């Protein structure tokens, strides 16, 4: 059902963890499956993503897509990071089963939410970026974090 790359990123997730005082943090959730994903970005003064970490409370595909998404945005500038769509993440993983496509969407949304947070803090606009729909504000997801 899963490609080798999906299994690899699920079993050995890259960039798992958190960044203290991150430049941007985005937390998104999928109401249907209840999975939650959080992305931390460390962005330098040239708008380059120097570091990225994720925390995912969700299914295996959500872990694998977060892991791959972090690999894809690392070292990119904020505009290039916008090109890391769920499609790009899926392609990099050699595909996902149709029922798991929404998991990759969560990864895209989490990156966008983190970029949005960064843009808000710096009072800048990122081309093509609008306020993320499923952004969960700090504090609201406290209980879910327990498991
Ligand atoms: Fe919901 Fe995978 S089942 S993110």
mmCIF file of N, CA, C and O in Angstrom, residues 21-102:
data_model
loop_
_atom_site.group_PDB
_atom_site.id
_atom_site.type_symbol
_atom_site.label_atom_id
_atom_site.label_comp_id
_atom_site.label_asym_id
_atom_site.label_seq_id
_atom_site.Cartn_x
_atom_site.Cartn_y
_atom_site.Cartn_z
ATOM 1 N N UNK A 21 11.726 29.743 19.914
ATOM 2 C CA UNK A 21 11.708 31.073 19.309
ATOM 3 C C UNK A 21 11.742 31.008 17.783
ATOM 4 O O UNK A 21 12.519 31.716 17.137
ATOM 5 N N UNK A 22 10.934 30.127 17.218
ATOM 6 C CA UNK A 22 10.885 29.989 15.758
ATOM 7 C C UNK A 22 10.392 31.283 15.113
ATOM 8 O O UNK A 22 9.652 32.049 15.732
ATOM 9 N N UNK A 23 10.826 31.492 13.861
ATOM 10 C CA UNK A 23 10.379 32.690 13.136
ATOM 11 C C UNK A 23 8.906 32.582 12.777
ATOM 12 O O UNK A 23 8.202 33.572 12.659
ATOM 13 N N UNK A 24 8.471 31.345 12.567
ATOM 14 C CA UNK A 24 7.065 31.125 12.228
ATOM 15 C C UNK A 24 6.642 29.741 12.678
ATOM 16 O O UNK A 24 7.398 28.783 12.545
ATOM 17 N N UNK A 25 5.436 29.660 13.241
ATOM 18 C CA UNK A 25 4.896 28.359 13.673
ATOM 19 C C UNK A 25 3.489 28.236 13.112
ATOM 20 O O UNK A 25 2.702 29.180 13.177
ATOM 21 N N UNK A 26 3.215 27.087 12.552
ATOM 22 C CA UNK A 26 1.866 26.861 12.027
ATOM 23 C C UNK A 26 1.331 25.537 12.523
ATOM 24 O O UNK A 26 2.036 24.532 12.499
ATOM 25 N N UNK A 27 0.102 25.552 13.011
ATOM 26 C CA UNK A 27 -0.533 24.320 13.477
ATOM 27 C C UNK A 27 -1.850 24.155 12.741
ATOM 28 O O UNK A 27 -2.673 25.067 12.728
ATOM 29 N N UNK A 28 -2.008 23.018 12.114
ATOM 30 C CA UNK A 28 -3.261 22.781 11.394
ATOM 31 C C UNK A 28 -3.829 21.427 11.788
ATOM 32 O O UNK A 28 -3.114 20.540 12.259
ATOM 33 N N UNK A 29 -5.117 21.289 11.582
ATOM 34 C CA UNK A 29 -5.750 20.024 11.920
ATOM 35 C C UNK A 29 -6.762 19.642 10.872
ATOM 36 O O UNK A 29 -7.272 20.479 10.139
ATOM 37 N N UNK A 30 -7.000 18.349 10.777
ATOM 38 C CA UNK A 30 -8.051 17.874 9.886
ATOM 39 C C UNK A 30 -9.216 17.417 10.750
ATOM 40 O O UNK A 30 -9.075 16.511 11.572
ATOM 41 N N UNK A 31 -10.347 18.076 10.569
ATOM 42 C CA UNK A 31 -11.492 17.813 11.436
ATOM 43 C C UNK A 31 -11.988 16.370 11.310
ATOM 44 O O UNK A 31 -12.474 15.789 12.272
ATOM 45 N N UNK A 32 -11.865 15.783 10.121
ATOM 46 C CA UNK A 32 -12.399 14.434 9.921
ATOM 47 C C UNK A 32 -11.619 13.361 10.659
ATOM 48 O O UNK A 32 -12.183 12.542 11.373
ATOM 49 N N UNK A 33 -10.289 13.348 10.469
ATOM 50 C CA UNK A 33 -9.510 12.280 11.101
ATOM 51 C C UNK A 33 -8.974 12.719 12.462
ATOM 52 O O UNK A 33 -8.512 11.903 13.240
ATOM 53 N N UNK A 34 -9.016 14.032 12.718
ATOM 54 C CA UNK A 34 -8.562 14.533 14.014
ATOM 55 C C UNK A 34 -7.062 14.682 14.126
ATOM 56 O O UNK A 34 -6.537 14.968 15.203
ATOM 57 N N UNK A 35 -6.346 14.478 13.011
ATOM 58 C CA UNK A 35 -4.886 14.571 13.071
ATOM 59 C C UNK A 35 -4.422 16.031 13.086
ATOM 60 O O UNK A 35 -5.055 16.900 12.513
ATOM 61 N N UNK A 36 -3.303 16.241 13.760
ATOM 62 C CA UNK A 36 -2.774 17.596 13.924
ATOM 63 C C UNK A 36 -1.303 17.635 13.529
ATOM 64 O O UNK A 36 -0.550 16.701 13.825
ATOM 65 N N UNK A 37 -0.919 18.706 12.865
ATOM 66 C CA UNK A 37 0.463 18.858 12.422
ATOM 67 C C UNK A 37 0.944 20.265 12.746
ATOM 68 O O UNK A 37 0.205 21.216 12.563
ATOM 69 N N UNK A 38 2.167 20.332 13.245
ATOM 70 C CA UNK A 38 2.737 21.649 13.551
ATOM 71 C C UNK A 38 4.103 21.768 12.905
ATOM 72 O O UNK A 38 4.925 20.847 12.987
ATOM 73 N N UNK A 39 4.344 22.892 12.263
ATOM 74 C CA UNK A 39 5.630 23.147 11.598
ATOM 75 C C UNK A 39 6.273 24.396 12.202
ATOM 76 O O UNK A 39 5.602 25.410 12.402
ATOM 77 N N UNK A 40 7.558 24.277 12.487
ATOM 78 C CA UNK A 40 8.350 25.406 12.994
ATOM 79 C C UNK A 40 9.361 25.798 11.924
ATOM 80 O O UNK A 40 10.053 24.929 11.394
ATOM 81 N N UNK A 41 9.459 27.087 11.647
ATOM 82 C CA UNK A 41 10.431 27.555 10.659
ATOM 83 C C UNK A 41 11.405 28.533 11.305
ATOM 84 O O UNK A 41 10.994 29.405 12.077
ATOM 85 N N UNK A 42 12.679 28.362 10.967
ATOM 86 C CA UNK A 42 13.700 29.323 11.380
ATOM 87 C C UNK A 42 14.162 30.021 10.102
ATOM 88 O O UNK A 42 14.800 29.403 9.251
ATOM 89 N N UNK A 43 13.776 31.280 9.958
ATOM 90 C CA UNK A 43 14.020 32.007 8.712
ATOM 91 C C UNK A 43 15.006 33.148 8.988
ATOM 92 O O UNK A 43 14.818 33.914 9.943
ATOM 93 N N UNK A 44 16.058 33.248 8.173
ATOM 94 C CA UNK A 44 17.069 34.280 8.433
ATOM 95 C C UNK A 44 16.691 35.621 7.791
ATOM 96 O O UNK A 44 15.634 35.739 7.156
ATOM 97 N N UNK A 45 17.589 36.609 7.912
ATOM 98 C CA UNK A 45 17.253 37.960 7.440
ATOM 99 C C UNK A 45 17.148 38.040 5.910
ATOM 100 O O UNK A 45 16.603 38.981 5.370
ATOM 101 N N UNK A 46 17.677 37.027 5.221
ATOM 102 C CA UNK A 46 17.525 36.998 3.762
ATOM 103 C C UNK A 46 16.310 36.181 3.333
ATOM 104 O O UNK A 46 16.196 35.783 2.168
ATOM 105 N N UNK A 47 15.461 35.884 4.293
ATOM 106 C CA UNK A 47 14.227 35.117 4.056
ATOM 107 C C UNK A 47 14.499 33.692 3.575
ATOM 108 O O UNK A 47 13.730 33.113 2.817
ATOM 109 N N UNK A 48 15.621 33.148 4.012
ATOM 110 C CA UNK A 48 15.959 31.761 3.697
ATOM 111 C C UNK A 48 15.586 30.887 4.907
ATOM 112 O O UNK A 48 15.876 31.257 6.050
ATOM 113 N N UNK A 49 14.978 29.748 4.631
ATOM 114 C CA UNK A 49 14.600 28.839 5.703
ATOM 115 C C UNK A 49 15.837 28.042 6.126
ATOM 116 O O UNK A 49 16.288 27.144 5.418
ATOM 117 N N UNK A 50 16.406 28.446 7.260
ATOM 118 C CA UNK A 50 17.639 27.809 7.729
ATOM 119 C C UNK A 50 17.358 26.485 8.411
ATOM 120 O O UNK A 50 18.159 25.559 8.341
ATOM 121 N N UNK A 51 16.230 26.430 9.104
ATOM 122 C CA UNK A 51 15.908 25.186 9.803
ATOM 123 C C UNK A 51 14.396 25.024 9.844
ATOM 124 O O UNK A 51 13.653 26.008 9.776
ATOM 125 N N UNK A 52 14.000 23.792 9.955
ATOM 126 C CA UNK A 52 12.565 23.493 9.998
ATOM 127 C C UNK A 52 12.370 22.217 10.808
ATOM 128 O O UNK A 52 13.177 21.289 10.718
ATOM 129 N N UNK A 53 11.358 22.218 11.636
ATOM 130 C CA UNK A 53 11.057 21.027 12.440
ATOM 131 C C UNK A 53 9.554 20.801 12.426
ATOM 132 O O UNK A 53 8.781 21.730 12.178
ATOM 133 N N UNK A 54 9.160 19.584 12.717
ATOM 134 C CA UNK A 54 7.729 19.319 12.765
ATOM 135 C C UNK A 54 7.364 18.429 13.940
ATOM 136 O O UNK A 54 8.191 17.675 14.466
ATOM 137 N N UNK A 55 6.095 18.556 14.311
ATOM 138 C CA UNK A 55 5.503 17.659 15.291
ATOM 139 C C UNK A 55 4.178 17.237 14.693
ATOM 140 O O UNK A 55 3.387 18.096 14.282
ATOM 141 N N UNK A 56 3.960 15.964 14.608
ATOM 142 C CA UNK A 56 2.708 15.494 14.025
ATOM 143 C C UNK A 56 2.041 14.492 14.944
ATOM 144 O O UNK A 56 2.679 13.535 15.387
ATOM 145 N N UNK A 57 0.786 14.786 15.251
ATOM 146 C CA UNK A 57 -0.017 13.857 16.042
ATOM 147 C C UNK A 57 -0.996 13.260 15.062
ATOM 148 O O UNK A 57 -2.093 13.771 14.870
ATOM 149 N N UNK A 58 -0.548 12.231 14.359
ATOM 150 C CA UNK A 58 -1.432 11.732 13.316
ATOM 151 C C UNK A 58 -0.986 10.411 12.754
ATOM 152 O O UNK A 58 -0.131 9.727 13.317
ATOM 153 N N UNK A 59 -1.539 10.092 11.619
ATOM 154 C CA UNK A 59 -1.312 8.790 10.994
ATOM 155 C C UNK A 59 0.103 8.704 10.406
ATOM 156 O O UNK A 59 0.816 9.698 10.322
ATOM 157 N N UNK A 60 0.461 7.518 9.957
ATOM 158 C CA UNK A 60 1.785 7.295 9.377
ATOM 159 C C UNK A 60 2.042 8.145 8.155
ATOM 160 O O UNK A 60 3.140 8.681 7.978
ATOM 161 N N UNK A 61 1.034 8.296 7.317
ATOM 162 C CA UNK A 61 1.203 9.104 6.096
ATOM 163 C C UNK A 61 1.399 10.572 6.465
ATOM 164 O O UNK A 61 2.138 11.296 5.797
ATOM 165 N N UNK A 62 0.764 11.009 7.550
ATOM 166 C CA UNK A 62 0.935 12.396 7.989
ATOM 167 C C UNK A 62 2.373 12.609 8.468
ATOM 168 O O UNK A 62 2.981 13.641 8.193
ATOM 169 N N UNK A 63 2.914 11.624 9.171
ATOM 170 C CA UNK A 63 4.310 11.711 9.636
ATOM 171 C C UNK A 63 5.246 11.733 8.425
ATOM 172 O O UNK A 63 6.140 12.579 8.322
ATOM 173 N N UNK A 64 5.015 10.827 7.473
ATOM 174 C CA UNK A 64 5.880 10.750 6.293
ATOM 175 C C UNK A 64 5.792 12.023 5.457
ATOM 176 O O UNK A 64 6.814 12.533 4.989
ATOM 177 N N UNK A 65 4.597 12.576 5.292
ATOM 178 C CA UNK A 65 4.479 13.790 4.477
ATOM 179 C C UNK A 65 5.076 14.995 5.204
ATOM 180 O O UNK A 65 5.692 15.849 4.576
ATOM 181 N N UNK A 66 4.928 15.053 6.533
ATOM 182 C CA UNK A 66 5.562 16.180 7.244
ATOM 183 C C UNK A 66 7.062 16.093 7.100
ATOM 184 O O UNK A 66 7.733 17.095 6.878
ATOM 185 N N UNK A 67 7.587 14.877 7.264
ATOM 186 C CA UNK A 67 9.026 14.672 7.165
ATOM 187 C C UNK A 67 9.533 15.098 5.786
ATOM 188 O O UNK A 67 10.499 15.862 5.678
ATOM 189 N N UNK A 68 8.869 14.641 4.741
ATOM 190 C CA UNK A 68 9.295 15.003 3.383
ATOM 191 C C UNK A 68 9.123 16.498 3.124
ATOM 192 O O UNK A 68 9.984 17.144 2.532
ATOM 193 N N UNK A 69 8.028 17.070 3.614
ATOM 194 C CA UNK A 69 7.792 18.504 3.397
ATOM 195 C C UNK A 69 8.903 19.335 4.037
ATOM 196 O O UNK A 69 9.381 20.301 3.443
ATOM 197 N N UNK A 70 9.358 18.922 5.235
ATOM 198 C CA UNK A 70 10.423 19.687 5.892
ATOM 199 C C UNK A 70 11.719 19.588 5.079
ATOM 200 O O UNK A 70 12.445 20.562 4.936
ATOM 201 N N UNK A 71 11.977 18.396 4.522
ATOM 202 C CA UNK A 71 13.171 18.227 3.694
ATOM 203 C C UNK A 71 13.109 19.139 2.469
ATOM 204 O O UNK A 71 14.117 19.691 2.048
ATOM 205 N N UNK A 72 11.913 19.261 1.906
ATOM 206 C CA UNK A 72 11.762 20.041 0.672
ATOM 207 C C UNK A 72 11.867 21.552 0.894
ATOM 208 O O UNK A 72 12.299 22.272 -0.001
ATOM 209 N N UNK A 73 11.465 22.041 2.067
ATOM 210 C CA UNK A 73 11.526 23.507 2.269
ATOM 211 C C UNK A 73 12.859 23.976 2.857
ATOM 212 O O UNK A 73 13.196 25.144 2.749
ATOM 213 N N UNK A 74 13.597 23.058 3.449
ATOM 214 C CA UNK A 74 14.859 23.432 4.092
ATOM 215 C C UNK A 74 15.826 24.039 3.078
ATOM 216 O O UNK A 74 16.053 23.471 2.017
ATOM 217 N N UNK A 75 16.373 25.215 3.409
ATOM 218 C CA UNK A 75 17.338 25.861 2.521
ATOM 219 C C UNK A 75 16.708 26.712 1.441
ATOM 220 O O UNK A 75 17.398 27.424 0.712
ATOM 221 N N UNK A 76 15.393 26.637 1.325
ATOM 222 C CA UNK A 76 14.711 27.435 0.291
ATOM 223 C C UNK A 76 14.364 28.814 0.854
ATOM 224 O O UNK A 76 14.308 29.017 2.072
ATOM 225 N N UNK A 77 14.087 29.763 -0.053
ATOM 226 C CA UNK A 77 13.579 31.034 0.441
ATOM 227 C C UNK A 77 12.063 30.927 0.566
ATOM 228 O O UNK A 77 11.458 29.954 0.109
ATOM 229 N N UNK A 78 11.463 31.907 1.204
ATOM 230 C CA UNK A 78 10.041 31.780 1.542
ATOM 231 C C UNK A 78 9.161 31.666 0.298
ATOM 232 O O UNK A 78 8.144 30.994 0.323
ATOM 233 N N UNK A 79 9.580 32.314 -0.785
ATOM 234 C CA UNK A 79 8.769 32.222 -2.004
ATOM 235 C C UNK A 79 8.878 30.824 -2.627
ATOM 236 O O UNK A 79 7.889 30.256 -3.082
ATOM 237 N N UNK A 80 10.085 30.277 -2.605
ATOM 238 C CA UNK A 80 10.255 28.913 -3.144
ATOM 239 C C UNK A 80 9.496 27.898 -2.295
ATOM 240 O O UNK A 80 9.003 26.897 -2.807
ATOM 241 N N UNK A 81 9.423 28.174 -0.989
ATOM 242 C CA UNK A 81 8.724 27.247 -0.088
ATOM 243 C C UNK A 81 7.246 27.148 -0.449
ATOM 244 O O UNK A 81 6.593 26.133 -0.199
ATOM 245 N N UNK A 82 6.723 28.201 -1.057
ATOM 246 C CA UNK A 82 5.325 28.184 -1.479
ATOM 247 C C UNK A 82 5.083 27.153 -2.578
ATOM 248 O O UNK A 82 3.955 26.744 -2.824
ATOM 249 N N UNK A 83 6.165 26.773 -3.260
ATOM 250 C CA UNK A 83 6.011 25.791 -4.344
ATOM 251 C C UNK A 83 5.969 24.357 -3.823
ATOM 252 O O UNK A 83 5.738 23.418 -4.577
ATOM 253 N N UNK A 84 6.225 24.191 -2.531
ATOM 254 C CA UNK A 84 6.147 22.858 -1.933
ATOM 255 C C UNK A 84 4.670 22.567 -1.632
ATOM 256 O O UNK A 84 4.185 22.753 -0.533
ATOM 257 N N UNK A 85 3.987 22.142 -2.669
ATOM 258 C CA UNK A 85 2.561 21.837 -2.542
ATOM 259 C C UNK A 85 2.390 20.393 -2.095
ATOM 260 O O UNK A 85 3.354 19.628 -2.047
ATOM 261 N N UNK A 86 1.171 20.019 -1.796
ATOM 262 C CA UNK A 86 0.942 18.623 -1.404
ATOM 263 C C UNK A 86 1.284 17.691 -2.562
ATOM 264 O O UNK A 86 1.728 16.568 -2.359
ATOM 265 N N UNK A 87 1.093 18.192 -3.791
ATOM 266 C CA UNK A 87 1.421 17.384 -4.969
ATOM 267 C C UNK A 87 2.928 17.132 -5.031
ATOM 268 O O UNK A 87 3.387 16.010 -5.294
ATOM 269 N N UNK A 88 3.694 18.192 -4.765
ATOM 270 C CA UNK A 88 5.155 18.059 -4.781
ATOM 271 C C UNK A 88 5.609 17.079 -3.702
ATOM 272 O O UNK A 88 6.513 16.259 -3.932
ATOM 273 N N UNK A 89 4.976 17.148 -2.542
ATOM 274 C CA UNK A 89 5.336 16.239 -1.446
ATOM 275 C C UNK A 89 4.995 14.794 -1.837
ATOM 276 O O UNK A 89 5.792 13.871 -1.643
ATOM 277 N N UNK A 90 3.820 14.618 -2.424
ATOM 278 C CA UNK A 90 3.420 13.262 -2.834
ATOM 279 C C UNK A 90 4.355 12.692 -3.893
ATOM 280 O O UNK A 90 4.724 11.533 -3.847
ATOM 281 N N UNK A 91 4.711 13.544 -4.858
ATOM 282 C CA UNK A 91 5.625 13.084 -5.906
ATOM 283 C C UNK A 91 6.966 12.680 -5.319
ATOM 284 O O UNK A 91 7.549 11.675 -5.703
ATOM 285 N N UNK A 92 7.447 13.479 -4.366
ATOM 286 C CA UNK A 92 8.738 13.178 -3.739
ATOM 287 C C UNK A 92 8.680 11.860 -2.969
ATOM 288 O O UNK A 92 9.705 11.206 -2.766
ATOM 289 N N UNK A 93 7.489 11.469 -2.557
ATOM 290 C CA UNK A 93 7.327 10.205 -1.816
ATOM 291 C C UNK A 93 6.936 9.045 -2.749
ATOM 292 O O UNK A 93 6.576 7.964 -2.277
ATOM 293 N N UNK A 94 6.970 9.306 -4.052
ATOM 294 C CA UNK A 94 6.554 8.310 -5.056
ATOM 295 C C UNK A 94 5.089 7.926 -4.914
ATOM 296 O O UNK A 94 4.694 6.797 -5.212
ATOM 297 N N UNK A 95 4.299 8.846 -4.408
ATOM 298 C CA UNK A 95 2.846 8.633 -4.382
ATOM 299 C C UNK A 95 2.315 8.200 -3.032
ATOM 300 O O UNK A 95 3.048 7.724 -2.167
ATOM 301 N N UNK A 96 1.001 8.416 -2.887
ATOM 302 C CA UNK A 96 0.285 8.020 -1.665
ATOM 303 C C UNK A 96 -1.009 7.347 -2.105
ATOM 304 O O UNK A 96 -1.566 7.694 -3.144
ATOM 305 N N UNK A 97 -1.521 6.429 -1.315
ATOM 306 C CA UNK A 97 -2.822 5.850 -1.664
ATOM 307 C C UNK A 97 -3.892 6.948 -1.642
ATOM 308 O O UNK A 97 -3.785 7.880 -0.822
ATOM 309 N N UNK A 98 -4.904 6.858 -2.508
ATOM 310 C CA UNK A 98 -5.915 7.921 -2.602
ATOM 311 C C UNK A 98 -6.530 8.329 -1.262
ATOM 312 O O UNK A 98 -6.741 9.527 -1.019
ATOM 313 N N UNK A 99 -6.769 7.390 -0.362
ATOM 314 C CA UNK A 99 -7.391 7.749 0.923
ATOM 315 C C UNK A 99 -6.446 8.553 1.815
ATOM 316 O O UNK A 99 -6.862 9.078 2.842
ATOM 317 N N UNK A 100 -5.180 8.616 1.421
ATOM 318 C CA UNK A 100 -4.195 9.312 2.246
ATOM 319 C C UNK A 100 -3.755 10.654 1.658
ATOM 320 O O UNK A 100 -2.831 11.286 2.172
ATOM 321 N N UNK A 101 -4.407 11.057 0.590
ATOM 322 C CA UNK A 101 -4.027 12.319 -0.055
ATOM 323 C C UNK A 101 -4.223 13.498 0.905
ATOM 324 O O UNK A 101 -3.426 14.425 0.947
ATOM 325 N N UNK A 102 -5.275 13.435 1.713
ATOM 326 C CA UNK A 102 -5.548 14.568 2.618
ATOM 327 C C UNK A 102 -4.418 14.754 3.635
ATOM 328 O O UNK A 102 -4.222 15.852 4.143
#
